[in-house]
Short mmCIF file of C-alpha atoms in Angstrom, two decimals:
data_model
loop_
_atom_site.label_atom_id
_atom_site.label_comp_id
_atom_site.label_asym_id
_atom_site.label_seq_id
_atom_site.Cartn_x
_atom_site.Cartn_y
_atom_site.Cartn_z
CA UNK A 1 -8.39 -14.33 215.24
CA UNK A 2 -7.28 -17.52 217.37
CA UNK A 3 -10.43 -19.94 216.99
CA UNK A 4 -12.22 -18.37 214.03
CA UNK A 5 -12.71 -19.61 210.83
CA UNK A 6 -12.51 -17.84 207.79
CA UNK A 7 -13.29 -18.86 204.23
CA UNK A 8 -11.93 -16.03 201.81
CA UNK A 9 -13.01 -16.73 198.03
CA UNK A 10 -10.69 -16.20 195.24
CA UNK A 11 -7.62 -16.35 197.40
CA UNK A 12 -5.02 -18.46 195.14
CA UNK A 13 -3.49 -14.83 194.06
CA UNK A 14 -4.02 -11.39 194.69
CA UNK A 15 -5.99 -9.49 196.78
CA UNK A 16 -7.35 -12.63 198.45
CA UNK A 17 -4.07 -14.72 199.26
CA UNK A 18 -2.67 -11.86 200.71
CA UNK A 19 -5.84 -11.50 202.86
CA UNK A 20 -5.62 -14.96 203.78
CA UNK A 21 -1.71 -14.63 205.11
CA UNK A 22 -2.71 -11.60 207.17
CA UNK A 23 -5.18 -13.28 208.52
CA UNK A 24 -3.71 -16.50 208.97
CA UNK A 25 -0.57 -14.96 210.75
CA UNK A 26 -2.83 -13.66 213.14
CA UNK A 27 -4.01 -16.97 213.99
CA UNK A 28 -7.22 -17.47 211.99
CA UNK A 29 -8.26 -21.04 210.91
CA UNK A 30 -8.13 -20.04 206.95
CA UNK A 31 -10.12 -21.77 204.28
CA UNK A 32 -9.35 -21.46 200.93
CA UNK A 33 -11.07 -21.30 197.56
CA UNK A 34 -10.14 -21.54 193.91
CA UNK A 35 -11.28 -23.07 190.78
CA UNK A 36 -8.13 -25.16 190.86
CA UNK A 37 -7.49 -27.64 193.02
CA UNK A 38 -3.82 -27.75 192.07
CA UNK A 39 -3.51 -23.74 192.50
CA UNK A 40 -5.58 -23.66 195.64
CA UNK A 41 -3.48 -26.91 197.26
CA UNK A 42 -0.45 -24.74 196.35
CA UNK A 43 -1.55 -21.41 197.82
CA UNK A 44 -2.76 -23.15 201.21
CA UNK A 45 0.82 -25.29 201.28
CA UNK A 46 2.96 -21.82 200.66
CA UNK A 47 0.66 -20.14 203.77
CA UNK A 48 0.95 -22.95 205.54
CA UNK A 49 5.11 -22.89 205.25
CA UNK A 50 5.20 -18.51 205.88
CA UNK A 51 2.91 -18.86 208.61
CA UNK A 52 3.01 -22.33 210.85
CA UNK A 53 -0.69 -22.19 210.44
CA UNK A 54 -2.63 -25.08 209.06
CA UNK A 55 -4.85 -24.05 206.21
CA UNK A 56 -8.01 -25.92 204.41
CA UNK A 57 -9.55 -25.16 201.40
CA UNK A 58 -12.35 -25.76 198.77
CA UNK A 59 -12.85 -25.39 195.01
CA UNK A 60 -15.90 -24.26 193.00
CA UNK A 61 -16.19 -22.36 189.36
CA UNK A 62 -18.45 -19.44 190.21
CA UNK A 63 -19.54 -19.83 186.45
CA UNK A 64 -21.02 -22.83 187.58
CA UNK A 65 -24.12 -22.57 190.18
CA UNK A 66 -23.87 -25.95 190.76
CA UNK A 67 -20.45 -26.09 192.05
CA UNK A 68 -21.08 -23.10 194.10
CA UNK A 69 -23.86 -24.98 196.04
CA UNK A 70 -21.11 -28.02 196.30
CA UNK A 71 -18.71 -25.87 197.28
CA UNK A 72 -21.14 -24.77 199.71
CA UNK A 73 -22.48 -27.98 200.94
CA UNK A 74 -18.13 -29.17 201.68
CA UNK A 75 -17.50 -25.76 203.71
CA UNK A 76 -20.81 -26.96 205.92
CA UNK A 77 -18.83 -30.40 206.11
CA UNK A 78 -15.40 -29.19 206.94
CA UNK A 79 -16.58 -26.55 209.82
CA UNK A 80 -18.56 -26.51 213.39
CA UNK A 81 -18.55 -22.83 212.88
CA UNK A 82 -17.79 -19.85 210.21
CA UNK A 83 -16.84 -16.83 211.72
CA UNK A 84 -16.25 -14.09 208.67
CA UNK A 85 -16.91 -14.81 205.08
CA UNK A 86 -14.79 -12.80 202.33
CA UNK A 87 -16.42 -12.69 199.40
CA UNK A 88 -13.52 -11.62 197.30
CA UNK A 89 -13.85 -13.87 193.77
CA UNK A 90 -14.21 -11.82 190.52
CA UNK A 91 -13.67 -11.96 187.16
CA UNK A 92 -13.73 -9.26 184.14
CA UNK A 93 -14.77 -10.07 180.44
CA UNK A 94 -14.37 -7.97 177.72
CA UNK A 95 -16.56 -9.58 175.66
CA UNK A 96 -20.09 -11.03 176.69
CA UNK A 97 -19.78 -14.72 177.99
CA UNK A 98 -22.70 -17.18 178.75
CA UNK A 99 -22.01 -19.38 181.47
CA UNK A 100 -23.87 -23.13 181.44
CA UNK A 101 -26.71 -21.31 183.96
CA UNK A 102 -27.45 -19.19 180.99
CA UNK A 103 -26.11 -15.68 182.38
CA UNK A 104 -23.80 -13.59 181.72
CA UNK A 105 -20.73 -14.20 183.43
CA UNK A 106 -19.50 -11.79 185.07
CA UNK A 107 -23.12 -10.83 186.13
CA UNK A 108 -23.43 -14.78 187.78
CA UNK A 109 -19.53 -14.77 189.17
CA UNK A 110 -19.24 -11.16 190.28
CA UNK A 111 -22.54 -10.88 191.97
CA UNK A 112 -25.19 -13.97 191.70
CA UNK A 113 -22.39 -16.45 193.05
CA UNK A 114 -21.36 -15.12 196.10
CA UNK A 115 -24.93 -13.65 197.23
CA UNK A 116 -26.38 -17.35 196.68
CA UNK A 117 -22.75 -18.88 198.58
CA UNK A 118 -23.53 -16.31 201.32
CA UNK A 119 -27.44 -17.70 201.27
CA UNK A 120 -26.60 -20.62 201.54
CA UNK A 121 -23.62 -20.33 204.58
CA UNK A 122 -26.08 -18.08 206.20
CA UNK A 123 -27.45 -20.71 208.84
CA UNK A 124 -23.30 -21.52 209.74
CA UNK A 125 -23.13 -18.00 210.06
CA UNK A 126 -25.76 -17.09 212.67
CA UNK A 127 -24.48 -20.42 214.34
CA UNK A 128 -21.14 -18.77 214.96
CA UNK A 129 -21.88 -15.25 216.71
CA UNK A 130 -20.34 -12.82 216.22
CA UNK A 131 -19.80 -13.46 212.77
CA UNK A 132 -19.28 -10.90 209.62
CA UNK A 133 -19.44 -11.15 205.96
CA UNK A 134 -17.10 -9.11 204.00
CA UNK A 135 -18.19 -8.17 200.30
CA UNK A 136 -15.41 -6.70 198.30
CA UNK A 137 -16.71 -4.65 195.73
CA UNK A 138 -15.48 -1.44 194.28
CA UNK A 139 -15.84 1.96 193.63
CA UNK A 140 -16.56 1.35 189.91
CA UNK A 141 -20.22 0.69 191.03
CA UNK A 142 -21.19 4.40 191.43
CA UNK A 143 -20.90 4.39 187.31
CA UNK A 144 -23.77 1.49 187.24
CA UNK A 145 -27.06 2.35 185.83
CA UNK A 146 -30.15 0.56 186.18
CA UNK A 147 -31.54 -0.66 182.84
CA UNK A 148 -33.53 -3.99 183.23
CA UNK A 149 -33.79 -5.08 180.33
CA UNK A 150 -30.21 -4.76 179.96
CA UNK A 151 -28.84 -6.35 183.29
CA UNK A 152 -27.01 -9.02 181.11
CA UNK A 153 -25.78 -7.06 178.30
CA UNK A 154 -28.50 -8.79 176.39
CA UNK A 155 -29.17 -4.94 174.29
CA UNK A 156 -25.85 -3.91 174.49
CA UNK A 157 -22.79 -5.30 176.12
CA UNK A 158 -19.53 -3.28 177.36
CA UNK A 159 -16.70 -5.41 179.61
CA UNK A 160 -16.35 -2.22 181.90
CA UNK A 161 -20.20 -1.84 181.94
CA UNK A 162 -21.21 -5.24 183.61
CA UNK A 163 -18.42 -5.09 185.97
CA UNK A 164 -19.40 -2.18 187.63
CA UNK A 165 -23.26 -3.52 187.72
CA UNK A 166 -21.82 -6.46 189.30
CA UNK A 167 -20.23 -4.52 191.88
CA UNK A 168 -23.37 -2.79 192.37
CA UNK A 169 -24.78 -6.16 193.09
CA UNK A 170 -22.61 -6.67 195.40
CA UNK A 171 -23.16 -3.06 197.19
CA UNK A 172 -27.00 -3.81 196.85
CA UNK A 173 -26.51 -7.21 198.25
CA UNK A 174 -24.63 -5.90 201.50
CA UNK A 175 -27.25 -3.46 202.24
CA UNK A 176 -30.25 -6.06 201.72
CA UNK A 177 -28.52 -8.80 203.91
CA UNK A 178 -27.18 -6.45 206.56
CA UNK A 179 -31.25 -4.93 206.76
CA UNK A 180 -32.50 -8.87 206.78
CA UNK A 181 -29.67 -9.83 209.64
CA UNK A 182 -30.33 -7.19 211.94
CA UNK A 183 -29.75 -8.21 215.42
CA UNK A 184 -28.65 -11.93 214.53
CA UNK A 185 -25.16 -11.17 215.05
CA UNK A 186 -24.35 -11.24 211.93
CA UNK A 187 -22.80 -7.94 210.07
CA UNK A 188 -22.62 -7.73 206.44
CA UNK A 189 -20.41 -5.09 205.20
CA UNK A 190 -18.15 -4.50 201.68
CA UNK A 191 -15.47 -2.18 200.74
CA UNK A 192 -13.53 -0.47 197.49
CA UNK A 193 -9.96 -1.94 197.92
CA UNK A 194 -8.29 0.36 196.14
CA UNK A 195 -6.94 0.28 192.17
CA UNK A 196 -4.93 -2.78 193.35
CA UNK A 197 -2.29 -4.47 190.65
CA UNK A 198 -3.86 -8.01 190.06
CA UNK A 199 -4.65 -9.95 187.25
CA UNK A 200 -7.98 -8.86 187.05
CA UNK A 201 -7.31 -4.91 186.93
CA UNK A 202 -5.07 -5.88 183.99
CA UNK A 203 -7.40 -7.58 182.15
CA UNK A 204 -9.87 -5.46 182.84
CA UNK A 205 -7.98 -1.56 182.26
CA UNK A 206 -5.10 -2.43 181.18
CA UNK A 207 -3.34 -0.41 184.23
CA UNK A 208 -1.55 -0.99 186.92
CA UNK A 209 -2.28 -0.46 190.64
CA UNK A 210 -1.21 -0.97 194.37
CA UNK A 211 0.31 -4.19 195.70
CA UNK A 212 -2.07 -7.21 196.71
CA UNK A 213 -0.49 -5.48 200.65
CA UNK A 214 -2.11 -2.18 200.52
CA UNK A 215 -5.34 -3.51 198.77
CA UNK A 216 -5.97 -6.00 200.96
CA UNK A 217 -6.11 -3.76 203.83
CA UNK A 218 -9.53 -2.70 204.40
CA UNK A 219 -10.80 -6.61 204.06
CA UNK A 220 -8.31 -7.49 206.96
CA UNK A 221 -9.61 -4.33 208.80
CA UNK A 222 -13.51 -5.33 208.25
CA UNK A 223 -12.46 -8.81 208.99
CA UNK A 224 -11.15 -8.87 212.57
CA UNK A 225 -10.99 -5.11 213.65
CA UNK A 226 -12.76 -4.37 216.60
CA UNK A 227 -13.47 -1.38 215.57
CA UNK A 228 -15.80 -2.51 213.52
CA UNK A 229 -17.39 -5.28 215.74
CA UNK A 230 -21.21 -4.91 215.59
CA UNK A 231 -20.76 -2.33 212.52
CA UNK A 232 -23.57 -3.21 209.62
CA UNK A 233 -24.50 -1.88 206.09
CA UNK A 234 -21.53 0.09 205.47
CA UNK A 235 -19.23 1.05 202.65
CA UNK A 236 -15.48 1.21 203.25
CA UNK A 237 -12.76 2.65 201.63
CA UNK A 238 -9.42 2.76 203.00
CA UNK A 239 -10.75 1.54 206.31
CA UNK A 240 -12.93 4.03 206.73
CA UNK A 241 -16.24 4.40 206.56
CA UNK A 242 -17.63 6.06 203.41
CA UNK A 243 -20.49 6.93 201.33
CA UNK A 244 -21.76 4.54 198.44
CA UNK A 245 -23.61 5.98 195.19
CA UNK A 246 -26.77 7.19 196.11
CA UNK A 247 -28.55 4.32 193.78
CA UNK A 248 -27.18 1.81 196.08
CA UNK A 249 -29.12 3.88 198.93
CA UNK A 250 -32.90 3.71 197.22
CA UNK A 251 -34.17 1.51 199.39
CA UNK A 252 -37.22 1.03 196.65
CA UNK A 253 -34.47 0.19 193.96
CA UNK A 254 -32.69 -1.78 196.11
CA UNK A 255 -35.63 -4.03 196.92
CA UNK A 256 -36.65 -4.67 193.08
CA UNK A 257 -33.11 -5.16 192.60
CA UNK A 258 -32.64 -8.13 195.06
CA UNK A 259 -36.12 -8.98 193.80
CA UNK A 260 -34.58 -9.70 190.66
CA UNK A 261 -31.38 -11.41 191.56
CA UNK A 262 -33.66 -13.61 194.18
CA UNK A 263 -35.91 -14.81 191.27
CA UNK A 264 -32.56 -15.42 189.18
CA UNK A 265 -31.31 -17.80 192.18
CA UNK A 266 -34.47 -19.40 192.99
CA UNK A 267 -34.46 -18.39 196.35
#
């Protein structure tokens, strides 16, 4: 990974810090993100201090379009090139939240905030060949169902319920992209990383899971694996390839779908 830069969302804990100290060990120019600057300062200092490799970063709420397109706009400034972007950010609410872009929020953080992030470092992206985006979703999104006039929770509103429509977003939004990107050089992939112990499977189940280590895995693998290299619109689970639920495969669906979140996003 010696030249490439990475942004990995959401990586002040978890999942994503220990995908950025993989990474970062293997010689990747890491950036970043968290809502805190004071967490996000402190994750990028400990890396820097396990690894001997300098690390950036950024902040941005994701409940908060408008810092995601800031956030955006000072990855654009800090980088001549982005080589893979994790999407790995996500949140879980048990009861239905309204975030100042009047949507629900784990709808806008879990699936509306990185799809517009990824819009918007798209250019960078296709600038920096080979390049991959790497959307971690999860298996929970095989239990979505499609009700639009429900997306939201705005008939009925379950924590468990808009988390795994969220992470059929993000499923959707793989596919879409990695149809759109065809032959730029850019592959768009995502993957289930496993019932991993974090702070957000707590919240979320009440359970607990695999270390941050074993989860973050498959995001490493679809990250710098050369297996993998030109690989695009594909589901992974344990680093293998794997089928998704056979909604995220209607291509019709799919469209109105990505119709939808488009006209949400403005774009």
């Amino acid at each position: 990974m010696k030249g490439k830069t990475i942004l990995i969302t959401g990586s002040t804990d978890g999942i994503g810090r220990q995908t950025a100290l993989e990474l970062a060990r293997r010689g990747g120019r890491i950036i970043l993100h968290g809502r805190s600057k004071e967490r996000v300062a402190a994750a990028a200092t400990e890396i820097e201090a396990e690894t001997g490799t300098a690390v950036d970063y950024v902040t941005g709420d994701f409940a908060s379009l408008a810092q995601v397109r800031d956030m955006a706009a000072d990855v654009l400034k800090k980088t001549d090139g982005l080589h893979v972007l994790i999407n790995n950010a996500g949140t879980f609410s048990a009861e239905r939240r309204m975030t100042e872009d009047c949507f629900e929020l784990t709808w806008q953080v879990n699936h509306l905030a990185p799809y517009l992030l990824t819009c918007l470092l798209l250019e960078r992206l296709k600038n920096s060949t080979p390049a991959r985006v790497v959307n971690v979703a999860s298996m929970t999104h095989a239990y979505a169902r499609l009700d639009y006039e429900n997306l939201q929770g705005e008939k009925e509103y379950k924590g468990s319920r808009a988390y795994s429509l969220a992470k059929l977003g993000n499923v959707m939004a793989t596919f879409y992209l990695a149809e759109k990107l065809a032959n730029c050089g850019v592959t768009v992939n995502c993957l289930h990383p496993g019932v991993v112990d974090t702070k957000l499977l707590r919240a979320s189940y009440n359970i607990a899971g695999v270390s941050p280590e074993i989860g973050a895995r498959t995001s490493i693998y679809l990250a710098c694996s050369p297996e993998v290299e030109g690989v695009t619109g594909k589901y992974f689970d344990e680093c293998k390839e794997t089928a998704p639920s056979p909604l995220s495969l209607d291509v019709e669906e799919r469209q109105r779908f990505m119709d939808v979140t488009n006209r949400m996003l403005g774009l």
